[in-house]
Amino acid sequence: MTATAAGTAETRVQRYSESLPCEPESAARARLLVSAALNTWSVEELTEAGALIVSEFVNNTIVHTRCRRMRVGVERRPRAQVIRIGVADRGGRLPEPRHPGSDESSGRGLLLVDALSRRWGCDRHT
């Protein structure tokens, strides 16, 4: 796990990240990472939503990529009052929300992320 901070006390961006294997058991470790960071930053009210969001991201990485490892990160930008949760993988496809039918048992993860967050999106890195 890594933790970094840069800037002045008022603008300091704080980050925690960890490289995890792309396997279902990693979702629990990702939830712990996000929960610990949010508790450290005294924003416990976001813990449940943050843990659910990172679980959905981890699950998408496992199901939709062939990656062996992923990087899970959580970042706090106090000045902007923003918490950013992300999962980076080496998959080439960007995630797209689905609109599953009422009889389908999957495909609602990104819709849930959308409902729990102010906004979400993807960054493409080489």
PDB file of C-alpha atoms in Angstrom:
ATOM      1  CA  MET A   1       0.000   0.000   0.000  1.00  0.00           C
ATOM      2  CA  THR A   2       1.219   3.495  -0.720  1.00  0.00           C
ATOM      3  CA  ALA A   3       0.205   6.779   0.843  1.00  0.00           C
ATOM      4  CA  THR A   4       1.255  10.188  -0.453  1.00  0.00           C
ATOM      5  CA  ALA A   5       0.543  13.811   0.344  1.00  0.00           C
ATOM      6  CA  ALA A   6       1.651  16.934  -1.522  1.00  0.00           C
ATOM      7  CA  GLY A   7       0.965  20.655  -1.211  1.00  0.00           C
ATOM      8  CA  THR A   8       0.095  22.909   1.714  1.00  0.00           C
ATOM      9  CA  ALA A   9      -2.160  21.832   4.566  1.00  0.00           C
ATOM     10  CA  GLU A  10      -5.193  23.486   2.927  1.00  0.00           C
ATOM     11  CA  THR A  11      -4.596  22.086  -0.574  1.00  0.00           C
ATOM     12  CA  ARG A  12      -2.847  18.810   0.179  1.00  0.00           C
ATOM     13  CA  VAL A  13      -3.979  15.950  -2.011  1.00  0.00           C
ATOM     14  CA  GLN A  14      -3.909  12.753   0.005  1.00  0.00           C
ATOM     15  CA  ARG A  15      -3.803   9.344  -1.662  1.00  0.00           C
ATOM     16  CA  TYR A  16      -3.813   5.719  -0.687  1.00  0.00           C
ATOM     17  CA  SER A  17      -3.358   2.994  -3.273  1.00  0.00           C
ATOM     18  CA  GLU A  18      -2.605  -0.677  -3.478  1.00  0.00           C
ATOM     19  CA  SER A  19      -1.882  -3.159  -6.251  1.00  0.00           C
ATOM     20  CA  LEU A  20      -4.127  -6.211  -6.032  1.00  0.00           C
ATOM     21  CA  PRO A  21      -4.586  -9.405  -8.040  1.00  0.00           C
ATOM     22  CA  CYS A  22      -7.633  -9.549 -10.329  1.00  0.00           C
ATOM     23  CA  GLU A  23      -9.571 -12.061  -8.282  1.00  0.00           C
ATOM     24  CA  PRO A  24     -12.842 -11.842  -6.355  1.00  0.00           C
ATOM     25  CA  GLU A  25     -11.094 -11.888  -2.957  1.00  0.00           C
ATOM     26  CA  SER A  26      -9.504  -8.534  -3.800  1.00  0.00           C
ATOM     27  CA  ALA A  27     -12.850  -6.771  -3.462  1.00  0.00           C
ATOM     28  CA  ALA A  28     -12.700  -7.180   0.320  1.00  0.00           C
ATOM     29  CA  ARG A  29      -9.182  -5.714   0.457  1.00  0.00           C
ATOM     30  CA  ALA A  30     -10.272  -2.793  -1.759  1.00  0.00           C
ATOM     31  CA  ARG A  31     -13.229  -2.072   0.536  1.00  0.00           C
ATOM     32  CA  LEU A  32     -10.882  -2.061   3.549  1.00  0.00           C
ATOM     33  CA  LEU A  33      -8.501   0.352   1.807  1.00  0.00           C
ATOM     34  CA  VAL A  34     -11.288   2.806   0.937  1.00  0.00           C
ATOM     35  CA  SER A  35     -12.952   2.505   4.359  1.00  0.00           C
ATOM     36  CA  ALA A  36      -9.675   3.054   6.211  1.00  0.00           C
ATOM     37  CA  ALA A  37      -8.858   6.134   4.131  1.00  0.00           C
ATOM     38  CA  LEU A  38     -12.311   7.661   4.600  1.00  0.00           C
ATOM     39  CA  ASN A  39     -12.169   7.022   8.344  1.00  0.00           C
ATOM     40  CA  THR A  40      -8.664   8.544   8.538  1.00  0.00           C
ATOM     41  CA  TRP A  41      -9.953  11.653   6.744  1.00  0.00           C
ATOM     42  CA  SER A  42     -12.977  11.867   9.078  1.00  0.00           C
ATOM     43  CA  VAL A  43     -15.558  11.397   6.340  1.00  0.00           C
ATOM     44  CA  GLU A  44     -17.056   8.229   7.783  1.00  0.00           C
ATOM     45  CA  GLU A  45     -20.463   9.132   6.331  1.00  0.00           C
ATOM     46  CA  LEU A  46     -19.081   8.177   2.906  1.00  0.00           C
ATOM     47  CA  THR A  47     -17.709   4.798   3.984  1.00  0.00           C
ATOM     48  CA  GLU A  48     -20.676   2.657   2.952  1.00  0.00           C
ATOM     49  CA  ALA A  49     -21.058   4.306  -0.462  1.00  0.00           C
ATOM     50  CA  GLY A  50     -17.290   4.306  -1.044  1.00  0.00           C
ATOM     51  CA  ALA A  51     -17.001   0.609  -0.236  1.00  0.00           C
ATOM     52  CA  LEU A  52     -19.872  -0.226  -2.581  1.00  0.00           C
ATOM     53  CA  ILE A  53     -18.422   1.890  -5.399  1.00  0.00           C
ATOM     54  CA  VAL A  54     -14.974   0.313  -5.180  1.00  0.00           C
ATOM     55  CA  SER A  55     -16.556  -3.164  -5.064  1.00  0.00           C
ATOM     56  CA  GLU A  56     -18.370  -2.448  -8.329  1.00  0.00           C
ATOM     57  CA  PHE A  57     -15.185  -1.154  -9.973  1.00  0.00           C
ATOM     58  CA  VAL A  58     -13.179  -4.191  -8.826  1.00  0.00           C
ATOM     59  CA  ASN A  59     -15.899  -6.557 -10.026  1.00  0.00           C
ATOM     60  CA  ASN A  60     -16.004  -4.860 -13.443  1.00  0.00           C
ATOM     61  CA  THR A  61     -12.239  -5.208 -13.764  1.00  0.00           C
ATOM     62  CA  ILE A  62     -12.372  -8.903 -12.894  1.00  0.00           C
ATOM     63  CA  VAL A  63     -15.315  -9.693 -15.169  1.00  0.00           C
ATOM     64  CA  HIS A  64     -14.528  -7.513 -18.178  1.00  0.00           C
ATOM     65  CA  THR A  65     -10.722  -7.544 -18.487  1.00  0.00           C
ATOM     66  CA  ARG A  66      -8.043 -10.187 -18.682  1.00  0.00           C
ATOM     67  CA  CYS A  67      -5.768  -8.293 -16.317  1.00  0.00           C
ATOM     68  CA  ARG A  68      -3.719 -10.091 -13.719  1.00  0.00           C
ATOM     69  CA  ARG A  69      -3.357  -7.059 -11.459  1.00  0.00           C
ATOM     70  CA  MET A  70      -5.220  -3.831 -10.806  1.00  0.00           C
ATOM     71  CA  ARG A  71      -4.403  -0.703  -8.818  1.00  0.00           C
ATOM     72  CA  VAL A  72      -7.058   0.466  -6.383  1.00  0.00           C
ATOM     73  CA  GLY A  73      -6.812   4.036  -5.178  1.00  0.00           C
ATOM     74  CA  VAL A  74      -8.645   6.598  -3.109  1.00  0.00           C
ATOM     75  CA  GLU A  75      -7.773  10.270  -3.138  1.00  0.00           C
ATOM     76  CA  ARG A  76      -8.898  13.274  -1.123  1.00  0.00           C
ATOM     77  CA  ARG A  77      -8.769  16.844  -2.408  1.00  0.00           C
ATOM     78  CA  PRO A  78      -9.780  18.966   0.599  1.00  0.00           C
ATOM     79  CA  ARG A  79      -9.981  22.301  -1.219  1.00  0.00           C
ATOM     80  CA  ALA A  80     -12.406  20.909  -3.815  1.00  0.00           C
ATOM     81  CA  GLN A  81     -14.156  18.723  -1.207  1.00  0.00           C
ATOM     82  CA  VAL A  82     -13.706  15.723  -3.473  1.00  0.00           C
ATOM     83  CA  ILE A  83     -13.081  12.062  -2.764  1.00  0.00           C
ATOM     84  CA  ARG A  84     -11.997  10.110  -5.835  1.00  0.00           C
ATOM     85  CA  ILE A  85     -12.112   6.321  -5.895  1.00  0.00           C
ATOM     86  CA  GLY A  86     -10.598   4.466  -8.794  1.00  0.00           C
ATOM     87  CA  VAL A  87      -9.466   1.127 -10.110  1.00  0.00           C
ATOM     88  CA  ALA A  88      -6.835   1.072 -12.840  1.00  0.00           C
ATOM     89  CA  ASP A  89      -6.349  -1.912 -15.115  1.00  0.00           C
ATOM     90  CA  ARG A  90      -4.647  -2.677 -18.396  1.00  0.00           C
ATOM     91  CA  GLY A  91      -7.868  -3.523 -20.206  1.00  0.00           C
ATOM     92  CA  GLY A  92      -8.407  -1.573 -23.397  1.00  0.00           C
ATOM     93  CA  ARG A  93     -12.177  -1.121 -23.234  1.00  0.00           C
ATOM     94  CA  LEU A  94     -13.895   1.685 -21.406  1.00  0.00           C
ATOM     95  CA  PRO A  95     -16.813   0.699 -19.182  1.00  0.00           C
ATOM     96  CA  GLU A  96     -20.289   1.524 -20.417  1.00  0.00           C
ATOM     97  CA  PRO A  97     -23.435   1.468 -18.296  1.00  0.00           C
ATOM     98  CA  ARG A  98     -26.020  -1.076 -19.311  1.00  0.00           C
ATOM     99  CA  HIS A  99     -29.750  -0.884 -18.939  1.00  0.00           C
ATOM    100  CA  PRO A 100     -30.680  -4.467 -18.069  1.00  0.00           C
ATOM    101  CA  GLY A 101     -34.198  -5.773 -18.137  1.00  0.00           C
ATOM    102  CA  SER A 102     -36.037  -6.531 -14.926  1.00  0.00           C
ATOM    103  CA  ASP A 103     -35.418 -10.249 -15.375  1.00  0.00           C
ATOM    104  CA  GLU A 104     -31.608  -9.900 -15.696  1.00  0.00           C
ATOM    105  CA  SER A 105     -29.527 -10.573 -12.588  1.00  0.00           C
ATOM    106  CA  SER A 106     -26.504  -8.437 -13.517  1.00  0.00           C
ATOM    107  CA  GLY A 107     -25.539  -5.265 -15.345  1.00  0.00           C
ATOM    108  CA  ARG A 108     -26.570  -2.664 -12.767  1.00  0.00           C
ATOM    109  CA  GLY A 109     -23.164  -1.887 -11.230  1.00  0.00           C
ATOM    110  CA  LEU A 110     -22.399   1.344 -13.051  1.00  0.00           C
ATOM    111  CA  LEU A 111     -25.979   2.524 -12.592  1.00  0.00           C
ATOM    112  CA  LEU A 112     -25.454   2.041  -8.866  1.00  0.00           C
ATOM    113  CA  VAL A 113     -22.136   3.932  -9.009  1.00  0.00           C
ATOM    114  CA  ASP A 114     -23.904   6.751 -10.833  1.00  0.00           C
ATOM    115  CA  ALA A 115     -26.595   6.922  -8.150  1.00  0.00           C
ATOM    116  CA  LEU A 116     -24.052   6.987  -5.291  1.00  0.00           C
ATOM    117  CA  SER A 117     -21.582   9.493  -6.703  1.00  0.00           C
ATOM    118  CA  ARG A 118     -21.629  13.110  -7.775  1.00  0.00           C
ATOM    119  CA  ARG A 119     -20.141  12.018 -11.090  1.00  0.00           C
ATOM    120  CA  TRP A 120     -18.014   9.240 -12.490  1.00  0.00           C
ATOM    121  CA  GLY A 121     -15.983   8.604 -15.586  1.00  0.00           C
ATOM    122  CA  CYS A 122     -12.878   6.999 -17.022  1.00  0.00           C
ATOM    123  CA  ASP A 123      -9.355   8.137 -17.732  1.00  0.00           C
ATOM    124  CA  ARG A 124      -7.451   6.478 -20.537  1.00  0.00           C
ATOM    125  CA  HIS A 125      -3.750   6.063 -19.768  1.00  0.00           C
ATOM    126  CA  THR A 126      -1.067   4.457 -21.906  1.00  0.00           C
TER     127      THR A 126
END
